[in-house]
Amino acid sequence: IKRPCSVIGASYNIDLFMPRLARCTTATVRISGMIRPSSSRRGALRTLRVLRDIQHTFADKVEIILFGAADDDPQFRVLPRDFKYRNIGMCSPEQLAGLFNQVDIFVDFSNFQAMGLTAMEAMACGVAVIVPETGGTNSFAIHQKNALVIDTFSLKACYTALSKLVNNDEQRLSLMAQACKDMARFYPEGPAYRILDRLFGH
């Protein structure tokens, strides 16, 4: 690129994605994952394999909730689903905000993320997240401080990271609390101001 470029930064809808409910203190760890089989980079097969292994290992200690694809989606139906899960299908932003106020962990096992908006939204609601190290998640995710940032091409790395969050209550709760605090600074007015400043500022 021969012309000067500016990074305006990441943001999300802070009026919608926020902590709204006091999470129930139960022994069950609730894990959510987005399944988008129509997009190969989203890693739907990888995500389901890892979640299946986690569910088989931890059984009733975990509850797995999927979203992003309907039960009758042909591309979803051919994926491995031989484990206990609940699928809520396609979600509106309001439904997603509600879900993120009920779960403890959100996994994004995509190949890469340009930014990682869904992970940001989950973190803003106080969810512990696992995100890919490839792409733009480093604009908001700090490994072992407010998220786990991993090599998502490795099934072993994905399984290991998730199993640690299930087993380690202290780490999971720490990530949840820090994520919520850190996301508060990604309000949309910031990038809007930087765009205007880049276009019209001196």
CSV table of C-alpha atoms in Angstrom, one decimal:
chain,number,residue,atom,x,y,z
A,1,ILE,CA,0.0,0.0,0.0
A,2,LYS,CA,1.6,3.2,-1.1
A,3,ARG,CA,-0.7,5.6,0.7
A,4,PRO,CA,-0.7,6.2,4.5
A,5,CYS,CA,-3.1,4.0,6.5
A,6,SER,CA,-4.7,4.4,9.9
A,7,VAL,CA,-6.0,1.7,12.2
A,8,ILE,CA,-9.4,2.9,13.6
A,9,GLY,CA,-9.7,0.0,16.1
A,10,ALA,CA,-12.3,-2.5,17.1
A,11,SER,CA,-15.7,-1.9,18.7
A,12,TYR,CA,-19.1,-3.6,19.4
A,13,ASN,CA,-22.6,-2.6,20.5
A,14,ILE,CA,-22.0,-1.7,24.1
A,15,ASP,CA,-25.7,-0.9,24.6
A,16,LEU,CA,-26.7,-4.5,23.9
A,17,PHE,CA,-23.8,-6.7,25.0
A,18,MET,CA,-23.3,-6.3,28.7
A,19,PRO,CA,-23.7,-8.3,31.9
A,20,ARG,CA,-27.5,-8.4,32.6
A,21,LEU,CA,-28.0,-11.5,34.8
A,22,ALA,CA,-26.4,-12.9,37.8
A,23,ARG,CA,-25.0,-16.3,36.7
A,24,CYS,CA,-26.3,-19.2,38.6
A,25,THR,CA,-23.7,-20.9,40.7
A,26,THR,CA,-23.9,-24.5,39.6
A,27,ALA,CA,-21.4,-27.3,39.1
A,28,THR,CA,-22.2,-27.3,35.4
A,29,VAL,CA,-19.9,-25.3,33.1
A,30,ARG,CA,-21.9,-24.0,30.2
A,31,ILE,CA,-19.9,-23.8,26.9
A,32,SER,CA,-21.2,-22.1,23.7
A,33,GLY,CA,-19.8,-22.4,20.2
A,34,MET,CA,-20.8,-20.9,16.8
A,35,ILE,CA,-21.2,-23.4,14.0
A,36,ARG,CA,-21.1,-21.9,10.5
A,37,PRO,CA,-20.6,-24.9,8.1
A,38,SER,CA,-21.1,-22.7,5.1
A,39,SER,CA,-17.8,-21.0,5.8
A,40,SER,CA,-14.8,-23.3,5.9
A,41,ARG,CA,-12.6,-20.8,7.8
A,42,ARG,CA,-15.0,-21.0,10.7
A,43,GLY,CA,-13.8,-24.5,11.6
A,44,ALA,CA,-17.2,-26.1,12.1
A,45,LEU,CA,-15.8,-29.6,11.9
A,46,ARG,CA,-13.0,-28.8,14.3
A,47,THR,CA,-15.3,-27.1,16.7
A,48,LEU,CA,-17.7,-30.1,16.9
A,49,ARG,CA,-14.9,-32.6,17.3
A,50,VAL,CA,-13.4,-30.7,20.2
A,51,LEU,CA,-16.8,-30.2,21.8
A,52,ARG,CA,-17.7,-33.8,21.3
A,53,ASP,CA,-14.5,-34.9,23.0
A,54,ILE,CA,-15.1,-32.4,25.9
A,55,GLN,CA,-18.6,-33.7,26.4
A,56,HIS,CA,-17.5,-37.3,26.3
A,57,THR,CA,-14.8,-36.6,28.9
A,58,PHE,CA,-16.7,-34.4,31.3
A,59,ALA,CA,-20.2,-35.7,30.7
A,60,ASP,CA,-22.8,-33.9,32.9
A,61,LYS,CA,-20.1,-31.5,34.2
A,62,VAL,CA,-20.6,-29.5,31.0
A,63,GLU,CA,-23.5,-28.2,29.0
A,64,ILE,CA,-22.8,-27.4,25.4
A,65,ILE,CA,-24.9,-24.9,23.5
A,66,LEU,CA,-24.5,-24.4,19.7
A,67,PHE,CA,-25.7,-21.6,17.5
A,68,GLY,CA,-25.3,-20.4,14.0
A,69,ALA,CA,-26.9,-23.2,12.0
A,70,ALA,CA,-30.4,-24.7,11.9
A,71,ASP,CA,-30.8,-28.4,12.9
A,72,ASP,CA,-32.1,-29.1,9.4
A,73,ASP,CA,-29.2,-27.4,7.6
A,74,PRO,CA,-27.8,-30.2,5.3
A,75,GLN,CA,-24.2,-28.9,5.9
A,76,PHE,CA,-24.8,-29.2,9.7
A,77,ARG,CA,-26.4,-32.6,9.5
A,78,VAL,CA,-23.3,-34.2,7.9
A,79,LEU,CA,-21.0,-33.0,10.7
A,80,PRO,CA,-20.3,-35.3,13.8
A,81,ARG,CA,-23.0,-34.7,16.3
A,82,ASP,CA,-22.7,-37.9,18.4
A,83,PHE,CA,-22.7,-36.1,21.8
A,84,LYS,CA,-25.1,-34.3,24.1
A,85,TYR,CA,-25.7,-30.7,23.0
A,86,ARG,CA,-28.4,-28.1,22.6
A,87,ASN,CA,-28.7,-26.2,19.3
A,88,ILE,CA,-30.5,-22.8,19.3
A,89,GLY,CA,-29.9,-22.3,15.6
A,90,MET,CA,-29.7,-18.8,14.0
A,91,CYS,CA,-29.7,-16.0,16.6
A,92,SER,CA,-30.6,-12.4,16.5
A,93,PRO,CA,-28.2,-10.0,18.2
A,94,GLU,CA,-30.7,-9.8,21.1
A,95,GLN,CA,-30.9,-13.6,21.4
A,96,LEU,CA,-27.1,-13.8,21.3
A,97,ALA,CA,-26.7,-11.2,24.1
A,98,GLY,CA,-29.2,-13.3,26.2
A,99,LEU,CA,-27.2,-16.5,25.5
A,100,PHE,CA,-23.9,-14.8,26.5
A,101,ASN,CA,-25.4,-13.8,29.8
A,102,GLN,CA,-26.1,-17.5,30.6
A,103,VAL,CA,-22.9,-19.3,29.5
A,104,ASP,CA,-19.4,-19.4,31.1
A,105,ILE,CA,-17.2,-20.1,28.0
A,106,PHE,CA,-17.4,-19.2,24.3
A,107,VAL,CA,-15.1,-21.0,21.9
A,108,ASP,CA,-14.0,-19.6,18.5
A,109,PHE,CA,-12.0,-22.3,16.8
A,110,SER,CA,-11.9,-20.5,13.4
A,111,ASN,CA,-8.8,-20.7,11.3
A,112,PHE,CA,-8.5,-17.0,11.7
A,113,GLN,CA,-10.6,-13.9,12.5
A,114,ALA,CA,-10.3,-10.5,10.8
A,115,MET,CA,-11.4,-9.0,14.1
A,116,GLY,CA,-13.5,-11.4,16.2
A,117,LEU,CA,-16.7,-9.5,16.9
A,118,THR,CA,-18.6,-12.5,18.4
A,119,ALA,CA,-15.8,-13.1,20.9
A,120,MET,CA,-15.8,-9.4,21.8
A,121,GLU,CA,-19.5,-9.5,22.4
A,122,ALA,CA,-19.1,-12.6,24.6
A,123,MET,CA,-16.3,-11.0,26.6
A,124,ALA,CA,-18.4,-7.9,27.1
A,125,CYS,CA,-21.1,-10.1,28.7
A,126,GLY,CA,-18.5,-11.6,31.1
A,127,VAL,CA,-17.7,-14.8,29.2
A,128,ALA,CA,-14.3,-16.6,29.2
A,129,VAL,CA,-13.3,-17.0,25.5
A,130,ILE,CA,-10.9,-19.0,23.5
A,131,VAL,CA,-9.9,-17.3,20.2
A,132,PRO,CA,-7.5,-18.0,17.3
A,133,GLU,CA,-4.0,-16.5,17.4
A,134,THR,CA,-4.1,-15.8,13.7
A,135,GLY,CA,-5.8,-12.6,12.6
A,136,GLY,CA,-7.0,-9.5,14.5
A,137,THR,CA,-8.0,-10.9,17.9
A,138,ASN,CA,-4.8,-9.4,19.4
A,139,SER,CA,-6.5,-6.0,19.2
A,140,PHE,CA,-8.6,-6.9,22.3
A,141,ALA,CA,-7.6,-10.4,23.5
A,142,ILE,CA,-4.6,-10.8,25.8
A,143,HIS,CA,-3.5,-14.4,26.4
A,144,GLN,CA,-4.2,-15.7,29.9
A,145,LYS,CA,-5.3,-12.2,31.1
A,146,ASN,CA,-8.7,-11.7,29.5
A,147,ALA,CA,-8.9,-14.6,27.1
A,148,LEU,CA,-7.0,-17.7,25.8
A,149,VAL,CA,-5.4,-17.1,22.5
A,150,ILE,CA,-4.3,-20.4,20.8
A,151,ASP,CA,-3.3,-22.1,17.6
A,152,THR,CA,-6.7,-23.2,16.5
A,153,PHE,CA,-5.3,-25.4,13.7
A,154,SER,CA,-4.2,-27.8,16.4
A,155,LEU,CA,-7.0,-30.0,17.7
A,156,LYS,CA,-4.9,-30.8,20.7
A,157,ALA,CA,-4.4,-27.2,21.6
A,158,CYS,CA,-8.1,-26.5,21.3
A,159,TYR,CA,-9.0,-29.5,23.5
A,160,THR,CA,-6.3,-28.7,26.1
A,161,ALA,CA,-7.3,-25.0,26.4
A,162,LEU,CA,-11.0,-25.8,26.8
A,163,SER,CA,-10.5,-28.7,29.2
A,164,LYS,CA,-8.3,-26.4,31.4
A,165,LEU,CA,-11.1,-23.8,31.5
A,166,VAL,CA,-13.6,-26.4,32.5
A,167,ASN,CA,-11.3,-27.8,35.2
A,168,ASN,CA,-9.9,-24.6,36.6
A,169,ASP,CA,-12.6,-22.5,38.2
A,170,GLU,CA,-10.2,-19.9,39.3
A,171,GLN,CA,-8.7,-19.2,35.9
A,172,ARG,CA,-12.2,-19.3,34.2
A,173,LEU,CA,-13.6,-16.8,36.7
A,174,SER,CA,-10.6,-14.6,36.4
A,175,LEU,CA,-10.9,-14.4,32.6
A,176,MET,CA,-14.6,-13.7,32.9
A,177,ALA,CA,-14.1,-10.8,35.2
A,178,GLN,CA,-11.2,-9.3,33.3
A,179,ALA,CA,-12.9,-9.7,29.9
A,180,CYS,CA,-15.9,-7.7,31.0
A,181,LYS,CA,-13.7,-4.9,32.4
A,182,ASP,CA,-11.5,-4.7,29.3
A,183,MET,CA,-14.3,-4.6,26.8
A,184,ALA,CA,-15.7,-1.5,28.2
A,185,ARG,CA,-13.1,0.6,26.4
A,186,PHE,CA,-14.2,-0.6,22.9
A,187,TYR,CA,-17.2,1.7,22.6
A,188,PRO,CA,-18.1,2.6,19.0
A,189,GLU,CA,-17.6,6.3,19.3
A,190,GLY,CA,-13.9,5.7,19.5
A,191,PRO,CA,-13.5,4.3,15.9
A,192,ALA,CA,-16.0,6.8,14.7
A,193,TYR,CA,-14.0,9.7,16.0
A,194,ARG,CA,-10.8,8.3,14.6
A,195,ILE,CA,-12.4,8.0,11.1
A,196,LEU,CA,-13.5,11.6,11.2
A,197,ASP,CA,-10.1,12.7,12.5
A,198,ARG,CA,-8.4,10.8,9.7
A,199,LEU,CA,-10.7,12.3,7.1
A,200,PHE,CA,-11.0,15.8,8.3
A,201,GLY,CA,-8.5,16.4,11.1
A,202,HIS,CA,-5.2,18.2,10.9
